[in-house]
Coordinates of C-alpha atoms in Angstrom, one line a residue:
M1 CA -201.0 133.1 -144.8
T2 CA -203.2 136.3 -143.5
A3 CA -206.5 136.2 -142.5
P4 CA -209.1 137.6 -145.1
L5 CA -210.6 140.3 -143.1
D6 CA -213.8 141.9 -144.9
V7 CA -213.6 145.5 -145.2
A8 CA -217.1 146.1 -145.3
G9 CA -220.4 144.4 -144.2
P10 CA -221.6 143.3 -140.9
V11 CA -218.2 141.0 -140.3
A12 CA -215.9 143.8 -141.2
P13 CA -214.0 145.1 -138.0
P14 CA -214.3 148.5 -137.1
R15 CA -211.9 150.7 -139.0
S16 CA -211.1 154.5 -138.9
N17 CA -209.4 156.0 -142.0
G18 CA -208.8 152.5 -143.0
E19 CA -206.9 151.2 -139.9
L20 CA -208.4 148.8 -137.4
V21 CA -209.8 150.5 -134.3
F22 CA -209.8 148.8 -130.8
A23 CA -211.5 150.6 -128.2
E24 CA -209.8 148.3 -125.2
P25 CA -206.6 146.5 -125.1
W26 CA -208.6 143.4 -124.6
E27 CA -210.1 143.7 -128.0
S28 CA -206.5 143.7 -129.8
R29 CA -206.0 140.7 -128.1
A30 CA -208.9 138.8 -129.1
F31 CA -208.1 140.1 -132.5
G32 CA -204.8 138.7 -132.3
M33 CA -205.6 135.3 -131.1
A34 CA -208.3 134.8 -133.8
V35 CA -206.1 135.7 -136.5
G36 CA -202.8 134.0 -135.0
L37 CA -204.8 130.6 -134.7
Y38 CA -206.3 131.0 -138.0
E39 CA -202.6 131.6 -139.3
A40 CA -201.3 128.6 -137.5
G41 CA -203.8 126.5 -139.3
A42 CA -206.4 125.8 -136.2
F43 CA -209.3 126.6 -138.3
T44 CA -210.5 128.2 -141.6
W45 CA -211.3 131.6 -142.0
P46 CA -214.8 130.9 -143.4
R47 CA -215.5 128.9 -140.3
F48 CA -214.5 131.8 -138.0
Q49 CA -216.7 134.2 -140.3
A50 CA -219.9 131.8 -140.0
A51 CA -219.4 131.9 -136.0
L52 CA -219.0 135.5 -136.2
I53 CA -221.9 136.2 -138.4
A54 CA -224.3 133.9 -136.3
R55 CA -223.0 135.7 -133.2
I56 CA -223.8 139.0 -134.9
A57 CA -227.3 137.9 -136.0
A58 CA -228.3 136.5 -132.8
W59 CA -227.3 139.7 -131.2
E60 CA -229.1 141.8 -133.6
S61 CA -232.4 139.6 -133.4
A62 CA -232.6 140.3 -129.9
P63 CA -230.4 143.1 -128.4
P64 CA -230.0 142.9 -124.6
P65 CA -231.4 145.9 -123.2
D66 CA -229.1 148.3 -121.7
E67 CA -226.3 146.9 -123.6
P68 CA -224.4 148.4 -126.5
Y69 CA -223.4 146.6 -129.6
R70 CA -219.7 145.6 -128.9
Y71 CA -218.1 144.0 -131.9
Y72 CA -215.1 142.6 -130.3
A73 CA -217.3 140.9 -127.7
L74 CA -219.0 139.1 -130.4
W75 CA -215.5 138.5 -132.2
L76 CA -214.5 136.7 -128.7
A77 CA -217.5 135.0 -128.6
A78 CA -217.3 133.6 -132.0
L79 CA -213.9 132.7 -131.5
E80 CA -214.9 130.5 -128.3
D81 CA -217.7 129.1 -130.3
V82 CA -215.2 127.9 -132.9
L83 CA -212.6 126.5 -130.5
V84 CA -215.4 124.5 -128.5
G85 CA -216.5 123.1 -131.9
L86 CA -213.0 122.0 -132.6
R87 CA -212.9 120.5 -129.1
A88 CA -209.7 122.8 -128.5
V89 CA -211.2 123.9 -125.4
S90 CA -214.2 122.8 -123.3
T91 CA -217.2 125.2 -122.4
D92 CA -216.3 124.7 -118.9
E93 CA -212.5 125.7 -119.6
V94 CA -214.0 128.9 -121.3
S95 CA -216.3 129.6 -118.2
A96 CA -213.7 128.9 -115.7
R97 CA -211.2 131.5 -117.7
T98 CA -213.9 134.0 -118.1
H99 CA -214.8 134.0 -114.4
A100 CA -211.5 134.2 -113.7
L101 CA -210.8 137.3 -115.6
A102 CA -213.6 138.9 -114.4
R103 CA -212.4 138.6 -110.7
R104 CA -209.4 140.6 -111.8
S105 CA -209.0 144.1 -110.1
P106 CA -210.5 147.1 -111.7
G107 CA -207.7 148.8 -113.7
H108 CA -205.8 145.7 -114.2
D109 CA -206.1 146.1 -118.2
H110 CA -204.8 150.0 -118.0
R111 CA -203.6 151.7 -120.9
D112 CA -200.3 152.8 -120.1
G113 CA -198.5 151.0 -123.0
H114 CA -198.1 147.5 -121.4
D115 CA -200.0 144.4 -120.5
H116 CA -199.5 141.6 -118.0
R117 CA -199.2 138.6 -120.2
D118 CA -197.4 136.6 -117.7
G119 CA -200.1 137.1 -115.1
H120 CA -198.1 139.3 -112.8
D121 CA -199.0 142.9 -110.9
H122 CA -197.2 145.4 -109.5
R123 CA -198.4 145.4 -106.1
D124 CA -196.5 142.9 -104.7
G125 CA -193.2 144.9 -104.9
H126 CA -190.7 142.2 -106.5
D127 CA -188.3 142.6 -109.0
H128 CA -189.8 141.2 -112.2
G129 CA -186.6 140.9 -114.0
H130 CA -187.9 142.5 -117.0
D131 CA -188.6 145.7 -119.0
H132 CA -191.9 147.2 -119.2
G133 CA -191.0 149.9 -121.4
H134 CA -191.9 152.7 -119.1
D135 CA -190.7 154.0 -115.9
H136 CA -192.4 153.4 -112.5
E137 CA -191.7 151.9 -109.0
H138 CA -192.3 148.7 -107.6
R139 CA -193.3 149.6 -104.1
P140 CA -194.6 146.9 -101.7
V141 CA -198.4 147.5 -100.5
H142 CA -198.6 147.8 -96.6

C-alpha cells in the first residue's frame, strides 16, 4: 500500500521536476514516518490529510509574524495530531520528545550523508562498530 500523495493543491508536498523536495534531513524523516505508519495500517490517509489540511488552514488564517511557511513543520504537527488522536502517543510524550530534540547541539542534523538514528554522536571517541558510509576520524574531545 503506497500513500496516495496529492500532486497539486494545499496538501501536496513540495516538488521540483516531479520529485519530492526536502530542505532539511528532518523533513524527509517526518515524511517517511507518516508514510511508513500509514503503510503499516496505523491510520488512514484521509485521516492524515484532514489533519494536514486543518494545520495548513490554521497557519494560513493566522500566520505567525516573522515565521515563514514551512510545509513539513505542518506535516509533522499533523502527524502528531493523528497519533495523539489515536492515543498512540500522549501530548506529554510529544512535548517531552520535542524539548529533548530542541536541546541537541547545533549541527547535529548535519548534511554529510548520514544521520544518527541510534542517538550517538562523534564527540566521545568510541568505536561505534558500524560504518557511516563516509570517512572521518573518531577523536576524543579533551
